[in-house]
mmCIF file of C-alpha atoms in Angstrom:
data_model
loop_
_atom_site.group_PDB
_atom_site.id
_atom_site.type_symbol
_atom_site.label_atom_id
_atom_site.label_comp_id
_atom_site.label_asym_id
_atom_site.label_seq_id
_atom_site.Cartn_x
_atom_site.Cartn_y
_atom_site.Cartn_z
ATOM 1 C CA MET A 795 107.285 108.688 140.714
ATOM 2 C CA ASN A 796 108.436 106.459 137.795
ATOM 3 C CA GLY A 797 104.988 106.206 136.089
ATOM 4 C CA VAL A 798 105.381 110.190 135.882
ATOM 5 C CA THR A 799 108.943 110.121 134.689
ATOM 6 C CA ALA A 800 107.869 107.798 132.070
ATOM 7 C CA ARG A 801 104.907 109.647 130.917
ATOM 8 C CA ARG A 802 107.182 112.717 130.994
ATOM 9 C CA SER A 803 109.601 111.260 128.463
ATOM 10 C CA ARG A 804 107.019 109.642 126.251
ATOM 11 C CA ALA A 805 105.718 113.503 125.730
ATOM 12 C CA GLN A 806 109.473 114.986 125.330
ATOM 13 C CA GLY A 807 109.904 112.337 122.593
ATOM 14 C CA TRP A 808 106.491 113.355 120.931
ATOM 15 C CA PHE A 809 107.258 116.927 121.005
ATOM 16 C CA THR A 810 111.039 116.155 119.737
ATOM 17 C CA ASN A 811 109.783 114.009 116.743
ATOM 18 C CA TRP A 812 106.653 116.150 116.125
ATOM 19 C CA GLU A 813 107.414 116.241 112.380
ATOM 20 C CA TYR A 814 107.265 112.396 111.764
ATOM 21 C CA TYR A 815 103.628 112.721 113.784
ATOM 22 C CA VAL A 816 102.615 115.512 111.150
ATOM 23 C CA MET A 817 103.428 113.538 108.277
ATOM 24 C CA LEU A 818 101.344 110.662 109.671
ATOM 25 C CA LEU A 819 97.943 112.650 109.663
ATOM 26 C CA PRO A 820 97.268 112.548 105.991
ATOM 27 C CA GLY A 821 97.310 108.838 105.955
ATOM 28 C CA LEU A 822 95.404 108.745 109.393
ATOM 29 C CA ALA A 823 92.805 111.138 107.668
ATOM 30 C CA PHE A 824 92.268 109.066 104.731
ATOM 31 C CA PHE A 825 91.709 105.930 106.646
ATOM 32 C CA LEU A 826 89.206 107.769 109.241
ATOM 33 C CA VAL A 827 87.034 109.487 106.307
ATOM 34 C CA PHE A 828 87.434 106.901 104.012
ATOM 35 C CA LYS A 829 87.264 103.561 105.928
ATOM 36 C CA TYR A 830 85.990 103.875 109.626
ATOM 37 C CA VAL A 831 83.376 106.436 109.208
ATOM 38 C CA PRO A 832 81.511 104.722 106.313
ATOM 39 C CA MET A 833 81.342 101.623 108.429
ATOM 40 C CA PHE A 834 78.516 103.193 110.196
ATOM 41 C CA GLY A 835 76.566 102.718 107.118
ATOM 42 C CA ILE A 836 76.596 98.770 107.898
ATOM 43 C CA ILE A 837 73.350 99.136 109.706
ATOM 44 C CA MET A 838 71.614 100.099 106.462
ATOM 45 C CA ALA A 839 71.905 96.380 105.860
ATOM 46 C CA PHE A 840 69.235 95.636 108.592
ATOM 47 C CA GLN A 841 66.822 98.413 107.855
ATOM 48 C CA ASP A 842 64.532 99.332 104.587
ATOM 49 C CA TYR A 843 66.828 102.168 103.757
ATOM 50 C CA SER A 844 65.308 105.323 102.339
ATOM 51 C CA PRO A 845 67.010 108.624 101.044
ATOM 52 C CA PHE A 846 64.305 110.493 102.081
ATOM 53 C CA GLN A 847 64.147 109.318 105.920
ATOM 54 C CA GLY A 848 67.784 108.746 106.302
ATOM 55 C CA VAL A 849 69.694 106.104 108.361
ATOM 56 C CA THR A 850 68.471 107.322 111.616
ATOM 57 C CA GLY A 851 64.750 107.313 110.211
ATOM 58 C CA SER A 852 64.420 104.172 107.913
ATOM 59 C CA GLN A 853 62.619 100.831 109.263
ATOM 60 C CA TRP A 854 64.432 98.108 111.037
ATOM 61 C CA VAL A 855 63.702 94.847 109.134
ATOM 62 C CA GLY A 856 66.587 92.711 110.616
ATOM 63 C CA PHE A 857 67.954 90.094 108.533
ATOM 64 C CA LYS A 858 65.489 90.351 105.483
ATOM 65 C CA HIS A 859 68.157 91.455 102.847
ATOM 66 C CA PHE A 860 70.120 88.767 103.827
ATOM 67 C CA SER A 861 67.188 86.211 103.648
ATOM 68 C CA VAL A 862 66.584 87.327 100.352
ATOM 69 C CA MET A 863 70.150 87.097 99.136
ATOM 70 C CA PHE A 864 70.690 83.538 99.912
ATOM 71 C CA ALA A 865 66.850 82.827 98.442
ATOM 72 C CA TYR A 866 67.852 84.638 95.181
ATOM 73 C CA ASP A 867 68.083 81.811 92.491
ATOM 74 C CA GLY A 868 71.201 83.280 90.836
ATOM 75 C CA PHE A 869 73.207 83.127 94.276
ATOM 76 C CA TRP A 870 75.107 80.216 93.656
ATOM 77 C CA ARG A 871 75.697 81.203 90.353
ATOM 78 C CA LEU A 872 76.897 84.473 91.746
ATOM 79 C CA LEU A 873 79.128 82.736 94.357
ATOM 80 C CA ARG A 874 80.636 80.238 91.922
ATOM 81 C CA ASN A 875 81.652 82.583 89.334
ATOM 82 C CA THR A 876 83.263 84.637 91.980
ATOM 83 C CA LEU A 877 85.324 82.142 93.498
ATOM 84 C CA LEU A 878 86.558 80.543 90.046
ATOM 85 C CA ILE A 879 87.718 83.955 89.029
ATOM 86 C CA SER A 880 89.197 84.428 92.424
ATOM 87 C CA PHE A 881 90.883 80.975 92.261
ATOM 88 C CA TYR A 882 92.400 81.566 89.007
ATOM 89 C CA ASN A 883 93.756 84.837 90.074
ATOM 90 C CA ILE A 884 95.342 83.178 93.064
ATOM 91 C CA VAL A 885 96.648 80.280 91.330
ATOM 92 C CA PHE A 886 98.284 81.960 88.476
ATOM 93 C CA PHE A 887 98.190 85.349 88.918
ATOM 94 C CA PHE A 888 99.335 85.535 92.848
ATOM 95 C CA PRO A 889 102.668 83.347 91.946
ATOM 96 C CA ALA A 890 103.474 85.622 88.588
ATOM 97 C CA PRO A 891 104.846 88.563 90.641
ATOM 98 C CA ILE A 892 106.792 86.282 92.521
ATOM 99 C CA ILE A 893 108.353 84.445 89.499
ATOM 100 C CA ILE A 894 109.262 87.954 87.779
ATOM 101 C CA ALA A 895 110.706 89.149 90.896
ATOM 102 C CA LEU A 896 113.157 86.139 90.904
ATOM 103 C CA MET A 897 113.761 86.904 87.260
ATOM 104 C CA LEU A 898 114.876 90.493 88.029
ATOM 105 C CA ASN A 899 116.960 89.348 90.789
ATOM 106 C CA GLU A 900 119.153 87.632 88.813
ATOM 107 C CA LEU A 901 119.737 90.158 86.399
ATOM 108 C CA ARG A 902 123.532 91.642 86.731
ATOM 109 C CA ARG A 903 122.923 94.508 84.285
ATOM 110 C CA GLU A 904 121.611 96.839 85.923
ATOM 111 C CA TRP A 905 120.330 99.284 83.098
ATOM 112 C CA PHE A 906 118.811 96.496 81.729
ATOM 113 C CA LYS A 907 116.866 95.392 84.905
ATOM 114 C CA LYS A 908 115.542 98.993 85.337
ATOM 115 C CA THR A 909 114.250 99.015 81.909
ATOM 116 C CA VAL A 910 112.659 95.980 82.396
ATOM 117 C CA GLN A 911 111.225 97.159 85.449
ATOM 118 C CA THR A 912 109.935 100.335 83.706
ATOM 119 C CA ILE A 913 108.238 98.664 80.951
ATOM 120 C CA ILE A 914 106.139 96.155 83.152
ATOM 121 C CA TYR A 915 105.367 98.518 85.626
ATOM 122 C CA LEU A 916 103.769 100.886 82.983
ATOM 123 C CA PRO A 917 100.531 98.989 82.439
ATOM 124 C CA HIS A 918 99.581 99.596 86.168
ATOM 125 C CA PHE A 919 98.725 103.083 85.488
ATOM 126 C CA ILE A 920 96.383 102.246 82.453
ATOM 127 C CA SER A 921 92.548 102.595 83.218
ATOM 128 C CA TRP A 922 90.401 99.633 83.090
ATOM 129 C CA VAL A 923 88.687 101.432 80.297
ATOM 130 C CA VAL A 924 91.932 101.885 78.170
ATOM 131 C CA VAL A 925 92.555 97.826 78.733
ATOM 132 C CA GLY A 926 89.071 97.092 77.693
ATOM 133 C CA SER A 927 89.598 98.892 74.414
ATOM 134 C CA ILE A 928 93.011 97.209 73.694
ATOM 135 C CA THR A 929 91.526 93.846 74.046
ATOM 136 C CA PHE A 930 88.608 94.690 71.985
ATOM 137 C CA PHE A 931 91.082 95.995 69.234
ATOM 138 C CA LEU A 932 93.117 92.709 69.569
ATOM 139 C CA LEU A 933 90.278 90.321 69.709
ATOM 140 C CA ASN A 934 87.549 91.708 67.745
ATOM 141 C CA PRO A 935 85.937 89.080 65.554
ATOM 142 C CA GLU A 936 86.016 91.211 62.840
ATOM 143 C CA ASN A 937 89.254 93.021 62.489
ATOM 144 C CA GLY A 938 90.872 92.313 65.662
ATOM 145 C CA PHE A 939 94.648 91.770 65.254
ATOM 146 C CA ILE A 940 94.705 88.720 66.358
ATOM 147 C CA ASN A 941 92.202 87.313 64.636
ATOM 148 C CA GLN A 942 93.371 88.657 61.170
ATOM 149 C CA MET A 943 96.495 86.540 62.455
ATOM 150 C CA ILE A 944 94.728 83.951 62.771
ATOM 151 C CA ALA A 945 92.871 83.935 59.350
ATOM 152 C CA HIS A 946 96.033 85.123 57.395
ATOM 153 C CA ASN A 947 97.459 81.526 58.487
ATOM 154 C CA GLY A 948 94.448 79.792 57.133
ATOM 155 C CA GLY A 949 92.492 79.633 60.404
ATOM 156 C CA SER A 950 89.094 80.319 61.550
ATOM 157 C CA THR A 951 88.643 83.528 63.804
ATOM 158 C CA ILE A 952 87.220 82.727 67.425
ATOM 159 C CA ASN A 953 84.907 85.145 68.976
ATOM 160 C CA PHE A 954 87.002 85.618 72.090
ATOM 161 C CA LEU A 955 84.939 88.087 73.590
ATOM 162 C CA SER A 956 81.512 86.433 73.422
ATOM 163 C CA ASP A 957 82.666 82.914 74.262
ATOM 164 C CA PRO A 958 81.903 81.865 77.550
ATOM 165 C CA ASP A 959 85.098 79.321 77.784
ATOM 166 C CA TRP A 960 87.253 82.013 76.931
ATOM 167 C CA PHE A 961 86.024 84.912 79.596
ATOM 168 C CA ARG A 962 87.894 83.787 82.650
ATOM 169 C CA THR A 963 90.764 83.387 80.637
ATOM 170 C CA LEU A 964 90.516 86.658 79.646
ATOM 171 C CA ILE A 965 89.761 88.325 82.891
ATOM 172 C CA LEU A 966 92.996 86.633 84.074
ATOM 173 C CA SER A 967 95.074 87.699 80.998
ATOM 174 C CA GLN A 968 94.054 91.166 81.679
ATOM 175 C CA ASN A 969 95.134 90.972 85.389
ATOM 176 C CA ILE A 970 98.348 89.312 85.076
ATOM 177 C CA TRP A 971 99.281 92.022 82.341
ATOM 178 C CA LYS A 972 98.107 95.093 84.162
ATOM 179 C CA GLU A 973 99.342 93.993 87.584
ATOM 180 C CA VAL A 974 102.246 91.915 87.755
ATOM 181 C CA GLY A 975 104.787 94.337 86.955
ATOM 182 C CA TRP A 976 103.404 96.278 89.884
ATOM 183 C CA GLY A 977 103.021 93.389 91.998
ATOM 184 C CA THR A 978 106.739 92.681 91.983
ATOM 185 C CA ILE A 979 107.835 95.950 93.583
ATOM 186 C CA ILE A 980 107.123 94.250 96.962
ATOM 187 C CA PHE A 981 109.093 91.043 96.607
ATOM 188 C CA LEU A 982 112.149 92.790 95.189
ATOM 189 C CA ALA A 983 111.793 94.974 98.137
ATOM 190 C CA ALA A 984 111.948 91.804 100.459
ATOM 191 C CA LEU A 985 114.900 90.861 97.899
ATOM 192 C CA ALA A 986 116.660 94.306 98.543
ATOM 193 C CA GLY A 987 117.373 93.241 102.183
ATOM 194 C CA VAL A 988 119.142 90.078 101.495
ATOM 195 C CA ASP A 989 122.817 89.978 102.791
ATOM 196 C CA PRO A 990 124.949 89.941 99.803
ATOM 197 C CA GLN A 991 127.575 87.694 101.845
ATOM 198 C CA LEU A 992 125.471 85.009 102.110
ATOM 199 C CA TYR A 993 125.380 84.600 98.348
ATOM 200 C CA GLU A 994 129.194 85.182 98.161
ATOM 201 C CA ALA A 995 129.263 81.989 101.120
ATOM 202 C CA SER A 996 127.466 80.048 99.435
ATOM 203 C CA VAL A 997 129.308 80.283 96.058
ATOM 204 C CA MET A 998 132.459 79.030 98.559
ATOM 205 C CA ASP A 999 130.578 76.144 99.504
ATOM 206 C CA GLY A 1000 129.896 75.442 96.072
ATOM 207 C CA ALA A 1001 126.175 76.354 95.759
ATOM 208 C CA GLY A 1002 124.776 76.821 92.025
ATOM 209 C CA ARG A 1003 122.099 79.390 91.146
ATOM 210 C CA MET A 1004 119.431 76.913 92.006
ATOM 211 C CA ARG A 1005 120.551 76.088 95.445
ATOM 212 C CA GLN A 1006 121.110 79.996 96.178
ATOM 213 C CA LEU A 1007 117.546 80.602 95.022
ATOM 214 C CA TRP A 1008 116.385 77.555 97.232
ATOM 215 C CA HIS A 1009 117.963 78.131 100.168
ATOM 216 C CA ILE A 1010 118.839 82.195 100.244
ATOM 217 C CA THR A 1011 116.579 83.870 98.093
ATOM 218 C CA LEU A 1012 113.238 82.117 98.445
ATOM 219 C CA PRO A 1013 113.523 82.076 102.266
ATOM 220 C CA ALA A 1014 113.809 85.260 102.240
ATOM 221 C CA MET A 1015 110.786 86.287 100.525
ATOM 222 C CA LYS A 1016 108.801 83.531 102.716
ATOM 223 C CA SER A 1017 107.210 85.915 105.278
ATOM 224 C CA THR A 1018 106.529 88.366 102.552
ATOM 225 C CA ILE A 1019 104.604 85.712 100.827
ATOM 226 C CA VAL A 1020 102.940 84.533 103.420
ATOM 227 C CA ILE A 1021 101.425 88.036 104.564
ATOM 228 C CA LEU A 1022 100.581 88.661 101.167
ATOM 229 C CA PHE A 1023 98.608 85.538 100.347
ATOM 230 C CA ILE A 1024 96.746 86.117 103.655
ATOM 231 C CA LEU A 1025 95.400 89.548 102.513
ATOM 232 C CA ARG A 1026 94.483 87.861 99.480
ATOM 233 C CA LEU A 1027 92.456 85.482 100.886
ATOM 234 C CA GLY A 1028 90.470 88.548 102.548
ATOM 235 C CA SER A 1029 89.413 89.642 99.131
ATOM 236 C CA VAL A 1030 88.538 86.775 97.576
ATOM 237 C CA LEU A 1031 85.073 87.626 96.492
ATOM 238 C CA ASP A 1032 86.387 91.211 95.401
ATOM 239 C CA VAL A 1033 87.457 90.417 91.820
ATOM 240 C CA GLY A 1034 87.128 94.142 90.466
ATOM 241 C CA PHE A 1035 84.025 95.216 89.223
ATOM 242 C CA GLU A 1036 85.074 97.601 86.639
ATOM 243 C CA GLN A 1037 87.084 95.118 84.800
ATOM 244 C CA ILE A 1038 84.496 92.723 84.804
ATOM 245 C CA PHE A 1039 81.316 95.238 83.898
ATOM 246 C CA LEU A 1040 83.300 96.105 80.830
ATOM 247 C CA MET A 1041 84.041 92.775 79.398
ATOM 248 C CA LEU A 1042 80.538 91.530 80.499
ATOM 249 C CA ASN A 1043 78.008 90.817 77.700
ATOM 250 C CA ASP A 1044 74.964 88.977 77.397
ATOM 251 C CA LEU A 1045 76.658 86.071 75.726
ATOM 252 C CA VAL A 1046 79.066 85.962 78.736
ATOM 253 C CA TYR A 1047 76.855 86.500 81.397
ATOM 254 C CA GLU A 1048 76.165 83.281 82.766
ATOM 255 C CA VAL A 1049 79.912 82.836 83.522
ATOM 256 C CA GLY A 1050 80.508 86.415 84.174
ATOM 257 C CA ASP A 1051 77.769 87.900 86.301
ATOM 258 C CA VAL A 1052 79.541 88.136 89.591
ATOM 259 C CA PHE A 1053 78.816 89.769 93.168
ATOM 260 C CA GLU A 1054 80.212 93.325 91.979
ATOM 261 C CA THR A 1055 78.026 93.196 89.026
ATOM 262 C CA TYR A 1056 74.908 91.994 90.987
ATOM 263 C CA VAL A 1057 75.092 94.754 93.794
ATOM 264 C CA PHE A 1058 75.466 97.471 90.565
ATOM 265 C CA ARG A 1059 72.498 96.089 88.934
ATOM 266 C CA GLU A 1060 70.241 95.772 92.137
ATOM 267 C CA GLY A 1061 71.224 98.047 94.527
ATOM 268 C CA LEU A 1062 72.590 101.231 92.754
ATOM 269 C CA SER A 1063 70.680 100.944 89.566
ATOM 270 C CA GLY A 1064 67.741 99.296 90.867
ATOM 271 C CA GLY A 1065 67.596 101.204 94.139
ATOM 272 C CA ARG A 1066 67.726 98.759 96.917
ATOM 273 C CA PHE A 1067 70.557 100.512 98.695
ATOM 274 C CA SER A 1068 70.121 98.220 101.927
ATOM 275 C CA PHE A 1069 70.101 95.020 99.762
ATOM 276 C CA GLY A 1070 73.610 96.434 97.956
ATOM 277 C CA VAL A 1071 74.843 96.812 101.757
ATOM 278 C CA ALA A 1072 73.899 93.181 102.846
ATOM 279 C CA VAL A 1073 75.943 91.802 99.902
ATOM 280 C CA GLY A 1074 78.870 93.828 100.797
ATOM 281 C CA VAL A 1075 78.478 92.829 104.687
ATOM 282 C CA PHE A 1076 78.421 89.075 103.529
ATOM 283 C CA LYS A 1077 81.308 89.449 101.646
ATOM 284 C CA SER A 1078 83.217 91.433 103.906
ATOM 285 C CA VAL A 1079 82.505 88.731 107.005
ATOM 286 C CA ILE A 1080 83.731 85.916 104.227
ATOM 287 C CA GLY A 1081 86.920 87.727 103.692
ATOM 288 C CA LEU A 1082 87.281 88.315 108.024
ATOM 289 C CA VAL A 1083 86.936 84.699 108.710
ATOM 290 C CA LEU A 1084 89.138 83.649 105.631
ATOM 291 C CA ILE A 1085 91.974 86.164 106.820
ATOM 292 C CA MET A 1086 91.691 84.827 110.642
ATOM 293 C CA GLY A 1087 91.940 81.190 109.381
ATOM 294 C CA ALA A 1088 94.621 82.133 106.952
ATOM 295 C CA ASN A 1089 96.706 83.848 109.833
ATOM 296 C CA TRP A 1090 95.967 81.050 112.656
ATOM 297 C CA LEU A 1091 97.215 78.364 110.088
ATOM 298 C CA ALA A 1092 100.096 80.594 109.408
ATOM 299 C CA LYS A 1093 101.075 81.260 113.002
ATOM 300 C CA LYS A 1094 100.572 77.220 113.522
ATOM 301 C CA ALA A 1095 103.431 76.840 110.791
ATOM 302 C CA GLY A 1096 105.900 79.210 112.576
ATOM 303 C CA GLU A 1097 105.233 82.450 110.444
ATOM 304 C CA GLU A 1098 104.609 85.699 111.757
ATOM 305 C CA GLY A 1099 101.414 86.352 110.277
ATOM 306 C CA ILE A 1100 99.415 89.812 109.853
ATOM 307 C CA TYR A 1101 98.864 90.206 113.725
#
């Protein structure tokens, strides 16, 4: 009888709040159509896929494409380049929104704070094609603005765009300029939930700005930082195809070729669809292992984790 009553109560709750469930439908449909249904295509990694025979008619080849991937002469170069770019993003780009959020949180003039937020958010809405064009305009060795400034001050121009030593720095700089403002939104939202009375009490106890930052502000952001860091590790082999592709040229190929550009070259342009899927599966497995490992460590450290 209690079970029947509980089910009836749940059904009444669903009926009463039906508007909220309807609002969920677009999001659920998005994840269903673009995230879960395409997972069926993973089986292509274990086939010699033919567009004419389809997924169900293509020949099964087991782990052939994975063996080819690991046997590829440039595999370790691809892995090294991808990990290095991702490592730079984690070390330099990941903390940047946290630092910006902390700085904005210290501003007391609301109009100035909102103005700064708007300015640093805007680059997020600029496409990578435009970002690449801006980079070329600034760093072109012949008439780029930066090189003109260097030459005007008596220095020698630098070919930033074709120098392998500058490639990863350019990629990191583009990421920070374009996305750091957008990344501050989550951290500012976390700071918005801090009780102002905590700061007032700390002032009464004689705490200065740095002590308030260390004992109140950062602990309020800690769980958000941990969760986003775990999720970032899950995409450690995803460094952004469009950005890398636009900046890549023959002179920086050795340090700029990553898994995404390799898949585009071999999988799409070369028509080796199954091989491209196999590389994607490899990246996904690595990301899943890193997420589970980082989440386990976070749990051990007393944090909530992502599940």
